[in-house]
Every structure is written in structure tokens, then in C-alpha cells.
Short mmCIF file of C-alpha atoms and ligand atoms in Angstrom, two decimals:
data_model
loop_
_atom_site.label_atom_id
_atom_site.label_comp_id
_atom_site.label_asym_id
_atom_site.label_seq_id
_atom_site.Cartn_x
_atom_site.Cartn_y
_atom_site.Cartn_z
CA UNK A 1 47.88 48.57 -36.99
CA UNK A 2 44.58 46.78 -37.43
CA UNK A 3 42.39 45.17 -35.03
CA UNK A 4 39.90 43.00 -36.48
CA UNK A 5 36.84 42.22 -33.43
CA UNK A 6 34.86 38.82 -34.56
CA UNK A 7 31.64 38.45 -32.69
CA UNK A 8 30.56 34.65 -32.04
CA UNK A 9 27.33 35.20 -31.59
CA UNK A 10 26.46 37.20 -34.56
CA UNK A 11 29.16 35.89 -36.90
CA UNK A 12 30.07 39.81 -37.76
CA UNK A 13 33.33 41.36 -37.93
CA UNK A 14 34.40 44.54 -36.95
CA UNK A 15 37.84 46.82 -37.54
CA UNK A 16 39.74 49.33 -36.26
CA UNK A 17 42.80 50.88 -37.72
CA UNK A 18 45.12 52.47 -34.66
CA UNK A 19 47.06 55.41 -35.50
CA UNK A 20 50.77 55.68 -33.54
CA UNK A 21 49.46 57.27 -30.06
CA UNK A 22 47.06 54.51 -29.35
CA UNK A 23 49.19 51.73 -30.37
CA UNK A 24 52.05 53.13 -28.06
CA UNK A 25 49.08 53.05 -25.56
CA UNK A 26 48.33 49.81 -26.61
CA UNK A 27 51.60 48.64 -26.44
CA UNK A 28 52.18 49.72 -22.59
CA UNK A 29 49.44 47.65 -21.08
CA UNK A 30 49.76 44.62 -23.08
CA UNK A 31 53.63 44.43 -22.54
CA UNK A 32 54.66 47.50 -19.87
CA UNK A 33 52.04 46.34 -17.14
CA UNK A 34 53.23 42.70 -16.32
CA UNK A 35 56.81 44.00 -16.23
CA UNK A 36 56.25 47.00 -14.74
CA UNK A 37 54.09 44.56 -12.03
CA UNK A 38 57.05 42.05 -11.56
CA UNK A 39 59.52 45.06 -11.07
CA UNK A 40 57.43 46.04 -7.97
CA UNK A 41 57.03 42.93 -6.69
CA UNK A 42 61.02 41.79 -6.52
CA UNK A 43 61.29 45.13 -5.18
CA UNK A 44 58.88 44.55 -2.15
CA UNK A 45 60.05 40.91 -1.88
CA UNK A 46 63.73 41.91 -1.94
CA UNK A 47 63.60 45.98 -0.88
CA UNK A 48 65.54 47.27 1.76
CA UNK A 49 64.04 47.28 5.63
CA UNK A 50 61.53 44.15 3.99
CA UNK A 51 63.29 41.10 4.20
CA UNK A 52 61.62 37.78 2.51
CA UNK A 53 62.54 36.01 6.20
CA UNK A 54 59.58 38.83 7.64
CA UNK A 55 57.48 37.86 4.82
CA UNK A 56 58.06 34.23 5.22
CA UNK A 57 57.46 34.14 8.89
CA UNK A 58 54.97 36.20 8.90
CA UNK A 59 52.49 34.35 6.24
CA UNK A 60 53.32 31.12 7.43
CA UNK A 61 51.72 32.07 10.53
CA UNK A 62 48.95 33.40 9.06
CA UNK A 63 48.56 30.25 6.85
CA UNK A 64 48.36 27.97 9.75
CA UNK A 65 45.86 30.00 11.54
CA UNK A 66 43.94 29.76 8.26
CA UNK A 67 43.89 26.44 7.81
CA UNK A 68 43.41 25.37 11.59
CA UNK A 69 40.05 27.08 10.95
CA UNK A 70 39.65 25.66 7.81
CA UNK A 71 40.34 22.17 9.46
CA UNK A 72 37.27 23.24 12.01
CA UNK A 73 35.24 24.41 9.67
CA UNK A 74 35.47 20.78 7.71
CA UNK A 75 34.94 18.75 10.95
CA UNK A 76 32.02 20.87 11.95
CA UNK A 77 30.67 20.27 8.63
CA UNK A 78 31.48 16.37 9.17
CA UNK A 79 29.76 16.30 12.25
CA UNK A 80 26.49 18.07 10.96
CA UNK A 81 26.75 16.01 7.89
CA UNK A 82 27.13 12.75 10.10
CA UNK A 83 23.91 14.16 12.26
CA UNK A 84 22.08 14.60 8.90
CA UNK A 85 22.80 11.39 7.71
CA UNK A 86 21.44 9.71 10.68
CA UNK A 87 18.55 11.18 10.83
CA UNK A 88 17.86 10.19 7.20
CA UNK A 89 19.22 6.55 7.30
CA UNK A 90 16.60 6.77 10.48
CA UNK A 91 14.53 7.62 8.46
CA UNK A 92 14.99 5.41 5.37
CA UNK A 93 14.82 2.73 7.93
CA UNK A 94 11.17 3.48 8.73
CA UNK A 95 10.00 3.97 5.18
CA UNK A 96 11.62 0.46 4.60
CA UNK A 97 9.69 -0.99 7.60
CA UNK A 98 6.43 0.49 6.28
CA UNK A 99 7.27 -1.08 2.75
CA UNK A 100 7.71 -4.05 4.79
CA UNK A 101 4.30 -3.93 6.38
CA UNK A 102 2.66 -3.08 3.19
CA UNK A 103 3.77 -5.90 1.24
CA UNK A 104 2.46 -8.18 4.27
CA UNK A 105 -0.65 -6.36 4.13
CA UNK A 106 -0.67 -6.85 -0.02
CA UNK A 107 -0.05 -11.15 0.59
CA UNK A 108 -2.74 -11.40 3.15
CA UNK A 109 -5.13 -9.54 0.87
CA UNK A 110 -4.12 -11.66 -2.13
CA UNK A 111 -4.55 -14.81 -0.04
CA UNK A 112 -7.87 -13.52 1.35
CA UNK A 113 -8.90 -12.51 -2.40
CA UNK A 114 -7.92 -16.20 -3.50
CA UNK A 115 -6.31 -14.89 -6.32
CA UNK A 116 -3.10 -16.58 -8.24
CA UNK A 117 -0.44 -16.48 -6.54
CA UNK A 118 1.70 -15.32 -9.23
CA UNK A 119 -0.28 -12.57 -9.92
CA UNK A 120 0.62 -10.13 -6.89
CA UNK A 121 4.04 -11.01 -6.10
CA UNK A 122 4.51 -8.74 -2.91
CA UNK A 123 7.63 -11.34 -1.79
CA UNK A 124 10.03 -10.22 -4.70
CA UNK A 125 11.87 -7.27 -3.26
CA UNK A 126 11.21 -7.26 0.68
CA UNK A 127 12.54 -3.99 2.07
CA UNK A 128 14.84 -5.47 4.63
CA UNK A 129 17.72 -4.69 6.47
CA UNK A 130 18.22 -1.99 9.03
CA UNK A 131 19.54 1.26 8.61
CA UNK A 132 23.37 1.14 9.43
CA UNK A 133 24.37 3.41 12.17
CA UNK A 134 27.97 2.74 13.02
CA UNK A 135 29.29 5.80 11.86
CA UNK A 136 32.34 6.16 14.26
CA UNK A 137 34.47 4.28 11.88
CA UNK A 138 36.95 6.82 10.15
CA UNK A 139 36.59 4.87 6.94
CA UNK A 140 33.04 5.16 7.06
CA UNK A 141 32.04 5.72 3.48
CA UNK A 142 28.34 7.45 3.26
CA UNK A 143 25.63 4.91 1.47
CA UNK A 144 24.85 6.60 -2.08
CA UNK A 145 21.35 8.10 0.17
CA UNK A 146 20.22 9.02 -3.73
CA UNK A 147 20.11 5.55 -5.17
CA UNK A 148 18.57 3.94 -1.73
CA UNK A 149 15.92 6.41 -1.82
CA UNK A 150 15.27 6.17 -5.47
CA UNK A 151 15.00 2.55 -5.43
CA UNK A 152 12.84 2.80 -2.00
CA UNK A 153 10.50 5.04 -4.05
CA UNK A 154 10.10 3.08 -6.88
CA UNK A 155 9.21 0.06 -4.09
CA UNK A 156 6.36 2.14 -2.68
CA UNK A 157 4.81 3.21 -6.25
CA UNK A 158 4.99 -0.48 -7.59
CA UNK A 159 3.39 -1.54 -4.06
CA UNK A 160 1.43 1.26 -4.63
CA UNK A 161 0.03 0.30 -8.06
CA UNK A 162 -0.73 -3.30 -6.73
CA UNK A 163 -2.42 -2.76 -4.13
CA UNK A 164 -4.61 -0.35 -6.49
CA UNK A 165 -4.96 -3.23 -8.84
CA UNK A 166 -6.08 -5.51 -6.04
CA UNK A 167 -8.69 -3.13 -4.29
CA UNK A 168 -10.24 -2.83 -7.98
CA UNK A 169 -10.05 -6.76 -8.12
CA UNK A 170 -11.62 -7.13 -4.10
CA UNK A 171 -14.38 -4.38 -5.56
CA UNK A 172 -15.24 -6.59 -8.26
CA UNK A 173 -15.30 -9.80 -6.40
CA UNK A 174 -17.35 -8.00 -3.61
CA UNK A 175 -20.45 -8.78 -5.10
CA UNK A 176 -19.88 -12.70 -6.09
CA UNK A 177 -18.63 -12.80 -2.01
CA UNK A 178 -22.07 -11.74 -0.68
CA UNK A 179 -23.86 -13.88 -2.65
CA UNK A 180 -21.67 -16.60 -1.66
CA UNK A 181 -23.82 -19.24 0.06
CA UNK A 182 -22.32 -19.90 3.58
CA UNK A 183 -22.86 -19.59 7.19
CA UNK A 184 -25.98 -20.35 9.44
CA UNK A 185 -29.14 -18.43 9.74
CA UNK A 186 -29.57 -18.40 13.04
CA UNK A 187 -26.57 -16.74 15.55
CA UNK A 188 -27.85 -18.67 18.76
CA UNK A 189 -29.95 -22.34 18.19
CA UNK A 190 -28.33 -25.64 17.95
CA UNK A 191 -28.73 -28.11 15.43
CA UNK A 192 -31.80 -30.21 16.41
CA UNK A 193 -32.16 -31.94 13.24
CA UNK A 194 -30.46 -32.98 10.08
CA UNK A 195 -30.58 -33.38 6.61
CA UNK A 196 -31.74 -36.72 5.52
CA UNK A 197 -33.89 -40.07 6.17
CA UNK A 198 -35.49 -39.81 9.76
CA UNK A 199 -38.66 -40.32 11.48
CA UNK A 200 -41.23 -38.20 11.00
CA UNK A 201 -41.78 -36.18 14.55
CA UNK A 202 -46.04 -36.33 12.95
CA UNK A 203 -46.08 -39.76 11.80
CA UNK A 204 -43.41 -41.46 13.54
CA UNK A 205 -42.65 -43.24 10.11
CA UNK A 206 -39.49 -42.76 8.27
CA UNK A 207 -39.14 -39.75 6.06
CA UNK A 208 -36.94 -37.34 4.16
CA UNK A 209 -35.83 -34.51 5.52
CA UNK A 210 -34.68 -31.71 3.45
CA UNK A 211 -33.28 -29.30 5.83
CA UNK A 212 -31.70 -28.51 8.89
CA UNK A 213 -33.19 -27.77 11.67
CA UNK A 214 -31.90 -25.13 14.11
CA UNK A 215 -33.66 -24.76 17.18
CA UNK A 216 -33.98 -21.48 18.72
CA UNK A 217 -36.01 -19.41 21.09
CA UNK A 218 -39.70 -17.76 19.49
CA UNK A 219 -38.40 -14.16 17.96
CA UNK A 220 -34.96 -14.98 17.40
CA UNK A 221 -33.90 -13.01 14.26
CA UNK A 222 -33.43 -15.32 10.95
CA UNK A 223 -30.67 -13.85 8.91
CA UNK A 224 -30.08 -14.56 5.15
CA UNK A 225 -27.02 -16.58 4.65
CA UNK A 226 -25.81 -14.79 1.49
CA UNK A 227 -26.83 -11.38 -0.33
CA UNK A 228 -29.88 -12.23 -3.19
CA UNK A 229 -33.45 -11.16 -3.92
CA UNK A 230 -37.04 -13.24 -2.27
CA UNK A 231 -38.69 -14.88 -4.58
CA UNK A 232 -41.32 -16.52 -1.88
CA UNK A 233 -42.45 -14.61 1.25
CA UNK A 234 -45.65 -16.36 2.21
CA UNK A 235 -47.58 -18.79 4.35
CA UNK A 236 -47.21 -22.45 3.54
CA UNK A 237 -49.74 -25.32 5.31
CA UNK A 238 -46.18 -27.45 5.82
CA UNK A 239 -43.84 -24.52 5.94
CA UNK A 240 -45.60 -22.16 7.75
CA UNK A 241 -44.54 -19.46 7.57
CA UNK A 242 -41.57 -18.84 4.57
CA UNK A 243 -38.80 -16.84 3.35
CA UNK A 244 -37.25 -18.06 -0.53
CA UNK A 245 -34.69 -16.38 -1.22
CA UNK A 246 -32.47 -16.90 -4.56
CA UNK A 247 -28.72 -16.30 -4.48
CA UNK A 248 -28.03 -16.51 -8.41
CA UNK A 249 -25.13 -19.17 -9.47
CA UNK A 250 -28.05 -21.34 -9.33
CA UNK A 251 -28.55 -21.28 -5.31
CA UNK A 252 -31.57 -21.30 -3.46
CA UNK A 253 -32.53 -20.75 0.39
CA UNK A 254 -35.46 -21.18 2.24
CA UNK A 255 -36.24 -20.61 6.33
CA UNK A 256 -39.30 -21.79 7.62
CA UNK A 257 -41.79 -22.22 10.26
CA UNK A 258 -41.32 -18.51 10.71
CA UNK A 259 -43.18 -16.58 13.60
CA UNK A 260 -42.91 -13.30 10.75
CA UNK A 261 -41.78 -12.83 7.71
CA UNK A 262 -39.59 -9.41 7.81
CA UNK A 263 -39.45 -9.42 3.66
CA UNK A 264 -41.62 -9.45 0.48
CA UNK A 265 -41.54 -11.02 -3.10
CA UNK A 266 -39.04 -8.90 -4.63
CA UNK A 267 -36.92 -7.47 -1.63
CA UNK A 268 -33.07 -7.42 -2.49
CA UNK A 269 -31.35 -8.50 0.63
CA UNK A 270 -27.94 -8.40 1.72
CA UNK A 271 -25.82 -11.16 3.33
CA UNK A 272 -27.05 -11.22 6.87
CA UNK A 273 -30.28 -9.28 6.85
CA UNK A 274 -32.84 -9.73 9.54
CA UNK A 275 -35.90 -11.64 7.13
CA UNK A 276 -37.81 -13.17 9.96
CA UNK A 277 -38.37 -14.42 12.89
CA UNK A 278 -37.88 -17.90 14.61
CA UNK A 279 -41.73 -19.45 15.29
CA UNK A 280 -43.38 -22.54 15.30
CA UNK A 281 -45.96 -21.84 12.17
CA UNK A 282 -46.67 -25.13 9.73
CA UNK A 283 -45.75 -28.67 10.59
CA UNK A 284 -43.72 -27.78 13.28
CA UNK A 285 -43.11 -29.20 16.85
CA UNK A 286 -41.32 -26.27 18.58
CA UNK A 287 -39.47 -23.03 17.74
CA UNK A 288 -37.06 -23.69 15.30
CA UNK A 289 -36.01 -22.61 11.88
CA UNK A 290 -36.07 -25.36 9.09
CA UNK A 291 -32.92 -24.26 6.95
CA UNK A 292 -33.11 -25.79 2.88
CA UNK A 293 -30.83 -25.23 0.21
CA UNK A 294 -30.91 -25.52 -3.63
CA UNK A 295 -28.42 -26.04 -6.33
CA UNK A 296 -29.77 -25.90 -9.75
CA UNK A 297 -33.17 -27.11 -8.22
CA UNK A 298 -32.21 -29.95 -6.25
CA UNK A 299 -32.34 -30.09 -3.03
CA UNK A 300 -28.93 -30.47 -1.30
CA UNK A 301 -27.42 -30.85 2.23
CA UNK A 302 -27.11 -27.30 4.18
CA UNK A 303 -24.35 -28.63 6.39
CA UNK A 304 -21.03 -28.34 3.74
CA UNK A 305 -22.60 -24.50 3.33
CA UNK A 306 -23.09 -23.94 7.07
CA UNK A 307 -19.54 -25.07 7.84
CA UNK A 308 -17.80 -23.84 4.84
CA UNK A 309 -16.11 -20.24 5.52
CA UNK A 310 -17.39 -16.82 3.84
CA UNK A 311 -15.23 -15.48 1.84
ZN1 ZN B 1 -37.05 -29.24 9.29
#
């Protein structure tokens, strides 16, 4: 008798040749052992003093016990799979109520950035719906809590990566914000004159006026309406004292009748600096600060850029 061993893994082969003791040997476990196995085994099953009633009643007992704790075993494992499940619908709940809150966050920026509205679209998959906890129901089938919490992930990076994209974008647009002309220079003083054809407080004939004038107590702090660098800081016979300051875009301020200037030629100032102080210098009546501004050179009504929002 030959035996021929093949090994997979090294694609070799090996032989042996059995001589007549070890293929009796041979012979007794591959065909002796099952029978001599199944001999035994009728014998117990069937054997005298053994019956197969004993055997019966016996295992059947022991087969119920087993499975009664098997049966406990699964319902305990229900209940603290039920228990886990809550707690992490609970908790998919309050990542989706964050998402929620994030993509309100992301439109309100976008609106406040004035950017197109089809470029952030924070609307498109809104993370509602609450987390379903009626779990009493024997049909209850478990949500797939892989797929919800795959495609809540994949909500929070894209939200994520827009909201990146749009504090890059607000960075940017910082800059052209400051020097955004808008607002009043004065915090306190009302409006005592406006821009336009009036009477001359000096002459009492009609003139132009090319400012506003806000009046306001002597010392009251004159703040620059947008972020830009001075280009006048001096005393004026008419003006008084003066502040210029240039905005770029082609804008121009200018605060007089100053008690102090608080800047020089040069200074870069930031939206809402403290440049002077409210006086009475030049061709002035009274405390007050005489409020001009310039587009491209020409002399324009302050009262659209007071009233018109920062942004
Ligand atoms: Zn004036």
C-alpha cells in the first residue's frame, strides 16, 4: 500500500509505502473505530438495567432546563440591547439637533455674509425627526444604527467643510466690511443740521452746506465711521480743527470743528476709533461735529451712509 501526502502550500508530494502490520493498523481505525463506536453505543442505548425510557426522560429534562436558561439568557440580552439602543437613538437624536443648529447657524452667516444663495445650501438635508423610542412593540425592528450614523457623519463633515469655506470667505470680506462707509461719528448728538442749501448761521444768506451737522457736548469722542488711513489732520480757518480720513473704493470722510485732533497724516485707523474730539474750532457756532463725505471727489449727502447698516 502507498500513501501519496500532497502539500497545498508547497505544491510537493510525499510517499510512503506501508508494509502489512501498519496497514492492518491502518485498517482498524479507519474502518474498526466507527463500528466498534456504534457497537457501544446500541449497547448503552439498549443494555440491560439502561432503558432508552431513563435516557429519554432523563435528557428531556435536562433539555428544558437548558433552554429555559437559554430563553433568559436571550431576553436579558434583549433587554440590555433595547437599553443600548436607547441610549444611542438618544443620542443620535442630539447629534441630529446639533446638525440642526449648525445649519441655522451656517444660513444666518451666509445671509449676514451676503453671499449667493446658492452657494451655501445649508437647507438641503435638515437633520430632522426625533429619535423613535417606542420600543415596547414586539415587532419592533431595530433602525440599521450603522447607516443613520454614517449618513449623520457625513452631514457634520459636509457642514463641517462649509462652514470652513465660509469663515475663509467672512476672513476675506473682513477687510472690505471695515472700510465700509456707514454709521455716525458721534454716539450721543442729534442732527442739528443737514446736507444742502440753507442759510448761512454767519451771513444769514443762503448757502451750501456740505455736511451734517451733529451737535454734541465739547469733548465728546469723534469716531471714524469706517476703517482707512488720515490723509489731513490739521487746523483749517473754516474747518477748524480737521480729521480726513480716506476709506479706499473711492470714499472720503472728514469731521470738523474739532476741539483735538487724536490722529496724524498717515495714522491707519480702524472702524470706530476715537480721532477727536467734539469743539467749536473754525466757523462754528457751538459744539458740534460737521460730518462730509466723498465719492470719487464729489461731495455727497452723509445721510444714506449714516442710515445705511454696517455690514
Ligand atoms: Zn456743518
Amino acid at each position: 500500500m502507498k500513501i501519496i501526502i500532497v502539500s497545498k502550500r508547497h505544491n510537493q508530494s510525499r510517499s510512503f509505502t506501508l508494509g502489512g502490520w501498519t496497514r492492518a493498523l491502518l485498517s482498524v481505525c479507519l474502518l474498526g473505530m466507527p463500528a466498534a463506536l456504534g457497537a457501544i453505543g446500541y449497547a448503552w442505548l439498549t443494555g440491560p438495567g439502561s432503558g432508552a425510557e431513563r435516557v429519554n426522560a432523563e435528557s428531556l429534562q435536562a433539555w428544558e432546563k437548558a433552554l429555559e436558561e437559554q430563553q433568559q439568557q436571550v431576553e436579558q440580552t434583549r433587554k440590555e440591547t433595547r437599553a443600548q439602543l436607547t441610549a444611542l437613538t438618544v443620542k443620535m437624536g442630539e447629534l441630529q439637533g446639533r446638525l440642526v443648529r449648525l445649519d441655522a447657524l451656517g444660513e444666518r452667516l451666509t445671509h449676514m455674509a451676503q453671499l449667493d444663495e446658492g452657494e451655501f445650501d445649508f437647507s438641503s438635508t435638515p437633520g430632522v425627526g426625533g429619535p423613535e423610542t417606542a420600543f415596547a412593540d414586539e415587532n419592533y425592528s431595530p433602525p440599521d444604527i450603522l447607516t443613520v450614523v454614517d449618513q449623520l457623519s457625513s452631514q457634520i463633515e459636509n457642514r463641517q467643510q462649509q462652514l470652513e469655506v465660509l469663515e475663509s470667505l467672512l476672513a476675506s470680506k473682513k477687510i472690505e466690511d471695515d472700510t465700509f462707509v456707514a454709521g455716525r461719528p458721534v454716539a450721543k448728538g442729534w442732527i442739528s443740521s443737514r446736507y444742502g442749501r440753507r442759510t448761512d448761521p454767519f451771513t444769514g444768506k443762503s448757502a451750501f452746506h456740505g455736511g451734517i451737522d451733529f451737535s454734541a457736548k465739547s469733548g465728546t469722542e469723534i469716531t471714524s465711521v469706517a476703517a482707512g488711513v488720515v490723509t489731513r489732520a490739521g487746523k483749517d480757518r473754516a474747518y477748524g480743527y480737521m480729521v480726513e480720513i480716506n476709506h479706499g473704493a473711492g470714499y472720503v470722510t472728514r469731521y470738523a470743528h474739532n476741539k483735538e485732533n487724536l490722529v496724524k497724516v498717515g495714522d491707519v485707523v480702524k472702524k470706530g476709533q476715537i480721532i477727536g474730539l467734539v469743539g467749536s474750532t473754525g466757523r462754528s457756532t457751538g459744539a458740534h461735529v460737521h460730518f462730509e463725505v466723498y465719492k470719487h471727489g464729489r461731495s455727497i449727502d452723509p445721510a444714506t451712509y449714516i442710515h445705511r447698516a454696517s455690514r
